[in-house]
Short mmCIF file of C-alpha atoms in Angstrom, two decimals:
data_model
loop_
_atom_site.label_atom_id
_atom_site.label_comp_id
_atom_site.label_asym_id
_atom_site.label_seq_id
_atom_site.Cartn_x
_atom_site.Cartn_y
_atom_site.Cartn_z
CA UNK A 1205 -53.63 -70.65 57.77
CA UNK A 1206 -54.01 -68.23 54.86
CA UNK A 1207 -55.83 -65.72 57.05
CA UNK A 1208 -53.04 -65.86 59.62
CA UNK A 1209 -50.42 -65.25 56.94
CA UNK A 1210 -52.50 -62.35 55.62
CA UNK A 1211 -52.72 -60.80 59.10
CA UNK A 1212 -48.98 -61.19 59.63
CA UNK A 1213 -48.29 -59.58 56.25
CA UNK A 1214 -50.53 -56.61 56.99
CA UNK A 1215 -49.05 -56.15 60.48
CA UNK A 1216 -45.53 -56.34 59.05
CA UNK A 1217 -46.39 -53.67 56.48
CA UNK A 1218 -47.91 -51.39 59.14
CA UNK A 1219 -44.84 -51.78 61.33
CA UNK A 1220 -42.62 -50.79 58.42
CA UNK A 1221 -44.75 -47.73 57.65
CA UNK A 1222 -44.90 -46.58 61.29
CA UNK A 1223 -41.17 -47.14 61.77
CA UNK A 1224 -40.39 -45.26 58.57
CA UNK A 1225 -42.60 -42.32 59.61
CA UNK A 1226 -41.01 -42.14 63.05
CA UNK A 1227 -37.55 -42.30 61.52
CA UNK A 1228 -38.41 -39.50 59.12
CA UNK A 1229 -39.85 -37.36 61.90
CA UNK A 1230 -36.78 -37.83 64.08
CA UNK A 1231 -34.47 -37.02 61.19
CA UNK A 1232 -36.47 -33.92 60.33
CA UNK A 1233 -36.34 -32.64 63.91
CA UNK A 1234 -32.58 -33.11 64.12
CA UNK A 1235 -32.06 -31.23 60.86
CA UNK A 1236 -34.70 -28.57 61.61
CA UNK A 1237 -36.64 -29.62 58.54
CA UNK A 1238 -40.40 -29.73 58.94
CA UNK A 1239 -43.52 -30.36 56.89
CA UNK A 1240 -45.47 -27.23 56.05
CA UNK A 1241 -48.62 -26.33 54.17
CA UNK A 1242 -48.66 -23.13 52.11
CA UNK A 1243 -51.56 -20.96 53.26
CA UNK A 1244 -50.95 -17.99 50.96
CA UNK A 1245 -48.39 -16.51 48.60
CA UNK A 1246 -47.72 -13.02 50.01
CA UNK A 1247 -45.05 -11.93 47.55
CA UNK A 1248 -44.08 -12.92 44.03
CA UNK A 1249 -41.74 -10.61 42.14
CA UNK A 1250 -38.91 -10.72 39.62
CA UNK A 1251 -35.65 -8.87 40.23
CA UNK A 1252 -32.92 -8.23 37.69
CA UNK A 1253 -29.45 -8.82 39.10
CA UNK A 1254 -26.51 -7.25 37.28
CA UNK A 1255 -23.22 -9.17 37.02
CA UNK A 1256 -20.01 -8.81 35.04
CA UNK A 1257 -21.46 -11.21 32.50
CA UNK A 1258 -24.71 -9.26 32.15
CA UNK A 1259 -28.01 -9.20 33.95
CA UNK A 1260 -30.19 -12.17 34.83
CA UNK A 1261 -33.62 -12.52 36.39
CA UNK A 1262 -34.28 -13.82 39.87
CA UNK A 1263 -37.82 -14.62 41.01
CA UNK A 1264 -38.53 -14.30 44.72
CA UNK A 1265 -41.59 -15.71 46.46
CA UNK A 1266 -42.67 -15.27 50.05
CA UNK A 1267 -45.37 -17.44 51.58
CA UNK A 1268 -47.23 -18.01 54.81
CA UNK A 1269 -46.64 -21.62 55.77
CA UNK A 1270 -48.30 -23.59 58.57
CA UNK A 1271 -46.00 -26.18 60.13
CA UNK A 1272 -47.60 -29.63 60.32
CA UNK A 1273 -45.12 -31.54 62.50
CA UNK A 1274 -42.37 -31.13 65.04
CA UNK A 1275 -42.29 -29.00 68.19
CA UNK A 1276 -43.67 -25.99 66.30
CA UNK A 1277 -46.69 -27.79 64.88
CA UNK A 1278 -49.51 -25.35 64.10
CA UNK A 1279 -47.26 -22.29 63.99
CA UNK A 1280 -47.40 -20.08 60.89
CA UNK A 1281 -44.04 -18.84 59.59
CA UNK A 1282 -42.73 -16.85 56.65
CA UNK A 1283 -40.96 -18.89 54.00
CA UNK A 1284 -38.73 -17.35 51.35
CA UNK A 1285 -38.19 -19.04 48.00
CA UNK A 1286 -35.69 -17.77 45.41
CA UNK A 1287 -35.77 -19.06 41.84
CA UNK A 1288 -32.82 -18.30 39.62
CA UNK A 1289 -32.95 -18.83 35.86
CA UNK A 1290 -29.32 -19.92 36.01
CA UNK A 1291 -30.20 -23.07 37.97
CA UNK A 1292 -32.15 -26.16 37.01
CA UNK A 1293 -33.64 -27.09 40.39
CA UNK A 1294 -35.97 -24.18 41.11
CA UNK A 1295 -39.13 -25.00 43.07
CA UNK A 1296 -42.20 -22.83 42.44
CA UNK A 1297 -44.60 -22.46 45.37
CA UNK A 1298 -48.36 -22.87 45.02
CA UNK A 1299 -51.06 -22.10 47.54
CA UNK A 1300 -52.38 -25.25 49.22
CA UNK A 1301 -49.40 -27.45 48.42
CA UNK A 1302 -47.19 -29.08 51.06
CA UNK A 1303 -43.44 -28.63 51.28
CA UNK A 1304 -40.48 -29.48 53.46
CA UNK A 1305 -38.99 -26.32 54.88
CA UNK A 1306 -35.84 -25.77 56.93
CA UNK A 1307 -35.86 -22.93 59.41
CA UNK A 1308 -33.50 -20.37 60.92
CA UNK A 1309 -33.72 -19.18 64.53
CA UNK A 1310 -33.11 -15.85 66.21
CA UNK A 1311 -30.99 -15.36 69.34
CA UNK A 1312 -33.89 -16.41 71.57
CA UNK A 1313 -34.34 -19.73 69.76
CA UNK A 1314 -37.56 -18.69 68.04
CA UNK A 1315 -38.14 -19.32 64.35
CA UNK A 1316 -36.99 -16.33 62.34
CA UNK A 1317 -37.95 -17.52 58.86
CA UNK A 1318 -38.00 -20.61 56.69
CA UNK A 1319 -36.66 -21.63 53.31
CA UNK A 1320 -37.88 -24.23 50.84
CA UNK A 1321 -36.15 -27.58 51.18
CA UNK A 1322 -38.24 -29.61 48.70
CA UNK A 1323 -41.77 -30.44 47.69
CA UNK A 1324 -43.48 -33.03 49.86
CA UNK A 1325 -43.53 -36.03 47.54
CA UNK A 1326 -43.29 -38.94 49.97
CA UNK A 1327 -46.94 -38.57 51.06
CA UNK A 1328 -48.20 -39.33 47.58
CA UNK A 1329 -45.64 -42.06 47.04
CA UNK A 1330 -46.94 -43.80 50.16
CA UNK A 1331 -50.50 -43.48 48.85
CA UNK A 1332 -49.45 -45.06 45.55
CA UNK A 1333 -47.65 -47.86 47.39
CA UNK A 1334 -50.77 -48.44 49.48
CA UNK A 1335 -52.95 -48.72 46.36
CA UNK A 1336 -50.48 -51.18 44.86
CA UNK A 1337 -50.46 -53.35 47.99
CA UNK A 1338 -54.25 -53.36 48.31
CA UNK A 1339 -54.75 -54.31 44.65
CA UNK A 1340 -52.19 -57.09 44.89
CA UNK A 1341 -54.02 -58.63 47.87
CA UNK A 1342 -57.58 -58.00 46.61
CA UNK A 1343 -56.99 -59.17 43.03
CA UNK A 1344 -54.27 -61.75 43.68
CA UNK A 1345 -55.52 -63.08 47.00
CA UNK A 1346 -53.13 -65.52 48.64
CA UNK A 1347 -50.99 -65.61 45.50
CA UNK A 1348 -50.80 -61.83 45.54
CA UNK A 1349 -49.63 -61.90 49.14
CA UNK A 1350 -46.91 -64.39 48.24
CA UNK A 1351 -45.90 -62.12 45.37
CA UNK A 1352 -45.57 -59.20 47.78
CA UNK A 1353 -43.45 -61.38 50.03
CA UNK A 1354 -41.10 -62.24 47.14
CA UNK A 1355 -40.94 -58.54 46.21
CA UNK A 1356 -39.99 -57.65 49.77
CA UNK A 1357 -37.29 -60.33 49.86
CA UNK A 1358 -35.98 -59.12 46.49
CA UNK A 1359 -35.69 -55.56 47.78
CA UNK A 1360 -33.98 -56.85 50.90
CA UNK A 1361 -31.51 -58.80 48.78
CA UNK A 1362 -30.68 -55.74 46.68
CA UNK A 1363 -30.33 -53.66 49.84
CA UNK A 1364 -27.80 -56.04 51.40
CA UNK A 1365 -25.95 -56.35 48.11
CA UNK A 1366 -25.54 -52.57 48.05
CA UNK A 1367 -24.35 -52.60 51.66
CA UNK A 1368 -21.76 -55.22 50.71
CA UNK A 1369 -20.55 -53.19 47.72
CA UNK A 1370 -20.45 -49.99 49.80
CA UNK A 1371 -18.29 -51.84 52.34
CA UNK A 1372 -15.79 -52.74 49.61
CA UNK A 1373 -17.08 -56.21 48.74
CA UNK A 1374 -16.68 -57.85 45.36
CA UNK A 1375 -19.60 -56.56 43.27
CA UNK A 1376 -19.42 -59.47 40.81
CA UNK A 1377 -19.58 -62.15 43.50
CA UNK A 1378 -22.25 -60.33 45.50
CA UNK A 1379 -24.48 -59.77 42.47
CA UNK A 1380 -24.19 -63.40 41.36
CA UNK A 1381 -25.11 -64.66 44.84
CA UNK A 1382 -28.01 -62.22 45.26
CA UNK A 1383 -29.41 -62.90 41.76
CA UNK A 1384 -29.27 -66.64 42.41
CA UNK A 1385 -31.02 -66.27 45.77
CA UNK A 1386 -33.68 -63.99 44.27
CA UNK A 1387 -34.37 -66.48 41.48
CA UNK A 1388 -34.56 -69.45 43.86
CA UNK A 1389 -36.75 -67.74 46.46
CA UNK A 1390 -39.07 -66.16 43.90
CA UNK A 1391 -39.69 -69.36 41.94
CA UNK A 1392 -40.22 -71.55 44.99
CA UNK A 1393 -42.52 -69.08 46.73
CA UNK A 1394 -44.61 -68.37 43.64
CA UNK A 1395 -45.01 -71.92 42.28
CA UNK A 1396 -43.75 -74.18 45.05
CA UNK A 1397 -40.97 -76.75 45.06
CA UNK A 1398 -41.61 -78.67 41.83
CA UNK A 1399 -40.17 -79.50 38.43
CA UNK A 1400 -41.22 -76.31 36.68
CA UNK A 1401 -39.71 -74.10 39.39
CA UNK A 1402 -36.43 -76.04 39.25
CA UNK A 1403 -36.36 -75.75 35.44
CA UNK A 1404 -37.10 -72.03 35.60
CA UNK A 1405 -34.39 -71.46 38.24
CA UNK A 1406 -31.70 -73.30 36.27
CA UNK A 1407 -32.68 -71.53 33.04
CA UNK A 1408 -32.68 -68.15 34.80
CA UNK A 1409 -29.29 -68.64 36.39
CA UNK A 1410 -27.84 -69.78 33.06
CA UNK A 1411 -29.31 -66.85 31.13
CA UNK A 1412 -28.23 -64.24 33.68
CA UNK A 1413 -24.69 -65.64 33.89
CA UNK A 1414 -24.42 -65.57 30.10
CA UNK A 1415 -25.48 -61.92 30.16
CA UNK A 1416 -22.85 -61.14 32.75
CA UNK A 1417 -20.04 -62.96 30.95
CA UNK A 1418 -20.86 -61.27 27.65
CA UNK A 1419 -21.01 -57.90 29.41
CA UNK A 1420 -17.56 -58.44 30.97
CA UNK A 1421 -16.01 -59.48 27.65
CA UNK A 1422 -17.65 -56.62 25.74
CA UNK A 1423 -16.70 -54.11 28.45
CA UNK A 1424 -13.09 -55.25 28.27
CA UNK A 1425 -12.83 -54.96 24.48
CA UNK A 1426 -14.79 -51.69 24.33
CA UNK A 1427 -12.79 -50.30 27.29
CA UNK A 1428 -15.90 -49.37 29.27
CA UNK A 1429 -14.96 -47.72 32.54
CA UNK A 1430 -18.32 -47.92 34.31
CA UNK A 1431 -18.10 -44.13 34.71
CA UNK A 1432 -20.39 -43.27 31.81
CA UNK A 1433 -23.16 -41.85 33.99
CA UNK A 1434 -23.30 -38.79 36.20
CA UNK A 1435 -24.20 -40.95 39.19
CA UNK A 1436 -21.10 -43.11 38.75
CA UNK A 1437 -18.92 -40.00 38.48
CA UNK A 1438 -20.48 -38.64 41.68
CA UNK A 1439 -19.62 -41.93 43.39
CA UNK A 1440 -15.95 -41.33 42.62
CA UNK A 1441 -15.97 -38.28 44.89
CA UNK A 1442 -18.00 -39.92 47.67
CA UNK A 1443 -16.31 -43.31 47.90
CA UNK A 1444 -13.98 -42.22 50.72
CA UNK A 1445 -11.45 -44.90 51.56
CA UNK A 1446 -13.29 -47.55 49.51
CA UNK A 1447 -11.65 -48.23 46.16
CA UNK A 1448 -14.64 -49.18 44.01
CA UNK A 1449 -14.24 -51.32 40.91
CA UNK A 1450 -16.69 -49.53 38.64
CA UNK A 1451 -16.54 -52.17 35.93
CA UNK A 1452 -17.66 -54.76 38.49
CA UNK A 1453 -20.50 -52.50 39.61
CA UNK A 1454 -21.54 -52.17 35.97
CA UNK A 1455 -21.59 -55.98 35.80
CA UNK A 1456 -23.85 -56.10 38.87
CA UNK A 1457 -26.25 -53.56 37.36
CA UNK A 1458 -26.51 -55.59 34.16
CA UNK A 1459 -27.28 -58.78 36.10
CA UNK A 1460 -30.01 -57.08 38.12
CA UNK A 1461 -31.49 -55.38 35.06
CA UNK A 1462 -31.65 -58.68 33.19
CA UNK A 1463 -32.90 -60.88 36.02
CA UNK A 1464 -36.58 -59.90 35.98
CA UNK A 1465 -37.14 -60.41 32.27
CA UNK A 1466 -35.21 -63.69 32.19
CA UNK A 1467 -37.20 -65.05 35.15
CA UNK A 1468 -40.43 -64.17 33.37
CA UNK A 1469 -39.42 -65.96 30.18
CA UNK A 1470 -38.04 -69.04 31.94
CA UNK A 1471 -41.10 -69.47 34.14
CA UNK A 1472 -43.42 -69.08 31.14
CA UNK A 1473 -41.59 -71.83 29.25
CA UNK A 1474 -41.23 -74.19 32.22
CA UNK A 1475 -44.89 -73.76 33.20
CA UNK A 1476 -46.09 -74.30 29.63
CA UNK A 1477 -44.05 -77.51 29.24
CA UNK A 1478 -45.41 -78.75 32.54
CA UNK A 1479 -48.99 -78.13 31.40
CA UNK A 1480 -48.33 -79.82 28.05
CA UNK A 1481 -46.95 -82.87 29.83
CA UNK A 1482 -49.97 -83.02 32.13
CA UNK A 1483 -52.30 -82.83 29.12
CA UNK A 1484 -50.34 -85.29 26.98
CA UNK A 1485 -47.98 -87.55 28.97
CA UNK A 1486 -47.00 -89.48 25.83
CA UNK A 1487 -45.08 -86.61 24.20
CA UNK A 1488 -41.38 -87.31 23.77
CA UNK A 1489 -38.60 -85.17 25.18
CA UNK A 1490 -37.86 -83.92 21.67
CA UNK A 1491 -41.46 -82.84 21.10
CA UNK A 1492 -41.62 -81.13 24.47
CA UNK A 1493 -38.41 -79.28 23.65
CA UNK A 1494 -39.85 -78.14 20.33
CA UNK A 1495 -43.03 -76.93 22.03
CA UNK A 1496 -40.98 -75.04 24.58
CA UNK A 1497 -38.94 -73.41 21.82
CA UNK A 1498 -42.09 -72.35 19.97
CA UNK A 1499 -43.47 -70.77 23.12
CA UNK A 1500 -40.11 -69.17 23.86
CA UNK A 1501 -39.90 -67.60 20.42
CA UNK A 1502 -43.26 -65.92 20.93
CA UNK A 1503 -42.28 -64.62 24.35
CA UNK A 1504 -38.83 -63.60 23.12
CA UNK A 1505 -40.16 -60.92 20.77
CA UNK A 1506 -41.93 -58.94 23.47
CA UNK A 1507 -39.33 -59.51 26.19
CA UNK A 1508 -36.45 -58.38 23.96
CA UNK A 1509 -38.42 -55.21 23.31
CA UNK A 1510 -39.01 -54.86 27.05
CA UNK A 1511 -35.29 -54.79 27.81
CA UNK A 1512 -34.40 -52.48 24.93
CA UNK A 1513 -37.25 -50.07 25.70
CA UNK A 1514 -36.41 -50.04 29.41
CA UNK A 1515 -32.84 -48.98 28.71
CA UNK A 1516 -33.90 -46.51 26.00
CA UNK A 1517 -36.46 -45.00 28.36
CA UNK A 1518 -33.83 -44.24 30.99
CA UNK A 1519 -31.67 -42.49 28.36
CA UNK A 1520 -34.36 -40.46 26.60
CA UNK A 1521 -33.16 -37.10 27.95
CA UNK A 1522 -29.63 -37.81 26.79
CA UNK A 1523 -30.88 -38.87 23.35
CA UNK A 1524 -32.86 -35.63 23.05
CA UNK A 1525 -29.69 -33.66 23.88
CA UNK A 1526 -28.00 -35.36 20.94
CA UNK A 1527 -30.86 -34.54 18.61
CA UNK A 1528 -31.10 -30.91 19.68
CA UNK A 1529 -27.37 -30.34 19.26
CA UNK A 1530 -26.92 -32.30 16.01
CA UNK A 1531 -24.12 -34.41 17.48
CA UNK A 1532 -22.65 -36.75 14.81
CA UNK A 1533 -23.35 -40.48 14.99
CA UNK A 1534 -19.63 -41.23 15.18
CA UNK A 1535 -19.31 -39.19 18.38
CA UNK A 1536 -22.46 -40.66 19.90
CA UNK A 1537 -21.66 -44.35 19.35
CA UNK A 1538 -18.18 -43.94 20.85
CA UNK A 1539 -19.30 -42.17 24.04
CA UNK A 1540 -18.72 -44.19 27.19
CA UNK A 1541 -22.28 -43.63 28.40
CA UNK A 1542 -23.90 -44.68 25.11
CA UNK A 1543 -21.60 -47.67 24.58
CA UNK A 1544 -22.35 -48.79 28.13
CA UNK A 1545 -26.12 -48.68 27.57
CA UNK A 1546 -25.79 -50.56 24.27
CA UNK A 1547 -23.67 -53.28 25.90
CA UNK A 1548 -26.11 -53.41 28.81
CA UNK A 1549 -29.15 -53.81 26.54
CA UNK A 1550 -27.61 -56.28 24.09
CA UNK A 1551 -25.90 -58.50 26.66
CA UNK A 1552 -29.16 -58.70 28.60
CA UNK A 1553 -31.11 -59.56 25.49
CA UNK A 1554 -28.57 -62.21 24.44
CA UNK A 1555 -28.81 -63.81 27.87
CA UNK A 1556 -32.60 -63.77 27.61
CA UNK A 1557 -32.54 -65.39 24.16
CA UNK A 1558 -30.12 -68.13 25.23
CA UNK A 1559 -32.16 -68.87 28.35
CA UNK A 1560 -35.03 -70.04 26.12
CA UNK A 1561 -33.43 -73.23 24.70
CA UNK A 1562 -31.71 -73.88 28.03
CA UNK A 1563 -34.99 -73.77 29.97
CA UNK A 1564 -36.89 -75.68 27.30
CA UNK A 1565 -34.30 -78.48 27.34
CA UNK A 1566 -34.09 -78.73 31.14
CA UNK A 1567 -37.88 -78.65 31.53
CA UNK A 1568 -38.39 -81.31 28.84
CA UNK A 1569 -35.80 -83.63 30.39
CA UNK A 1570 -37.14 -83.21 33.92
CA UNK A 1571 -40.75 -83.77 32.87
CA UNK A 1572 -39.95 -87.00 30.98
CA UNK A 1573 -37.64 -88.20 33.74
CA UNK A 1574 -40.52 -87.78 36.17
CA UNK A 1575 -42.80 -89.74 33.84
CA UNK A 1576 -40.31 -92.60 33.71
CA UNK A 1577 -40.39 -92.92 37.50
CA UNK A 1578 -44.02 -94.13 37.43
#
């Protein structure tokens, strides 16, 4: 049975990879974007361009690039790459590296020259994903395969939640439903249908909902718009006919960001109480609750740091901008972006902390109720 599941999992993964590669190839051909390998850098010079505001330097590279896919596979073309010190997204070419290049044609439909589209990064991402999958199966065995299955279902849930939001759905309702489904599916698949999984699910749902409620209240009082990030501001101009509620989307992001850490804490407590009950069936509900709280306090210290550090890590560039420009604390703390991250981190941490006594109590009651049935 386990071997059959393993084979199905591997086949499913291979189908996804092959389908993704074919989709990428078809997209590239339609857009005239192809994979190329740089054989040699034939030109690398710096030109000074004069403008009304003064001169600035422009670096121009030319390279011989061998196309690796598409109808022109094997053909060597000239690729031009311009790097301007006024822009932040310059791509420097190196011999031997692979790039995506888009091409221009002459009147006869032959390739005239190419230009740099981006570095080829997906190849190495796929390698990293492959290493991750192999290690999960080799080290985790059947449990690792089940973990991969839960991860895939989680990604699918997030994907369909985003589709729902993009279609104009209620982000709050969608995020609550998806988070609940993720918690239920993950716990049952990882540990099976039992008391500890039920305790962990109820504790997780309670903790995540608390985080969301606190975030909504804090966002209302702090007048957070949900537009504190560049990505959110870009969404304003790409939403088309959909009238997004950015505060609701912020709520959804807080729920998703909190869910993983809360699930970890709740499962740790529920599992520990279950093991304690198995080892000592004569412990009272009160003693089990106390044991769960002691375990939760130990886990709480590291998990609170996990949430805070995760949010701080995503904002490190912005924080450095503040330091380099000596922006006053008063201005920083009142910025929409900073206030949003603080509310996000603290509401998530509060939900995590409150999930500890909730899970400990539910687990203790369920374990003793089960004992009383014998």
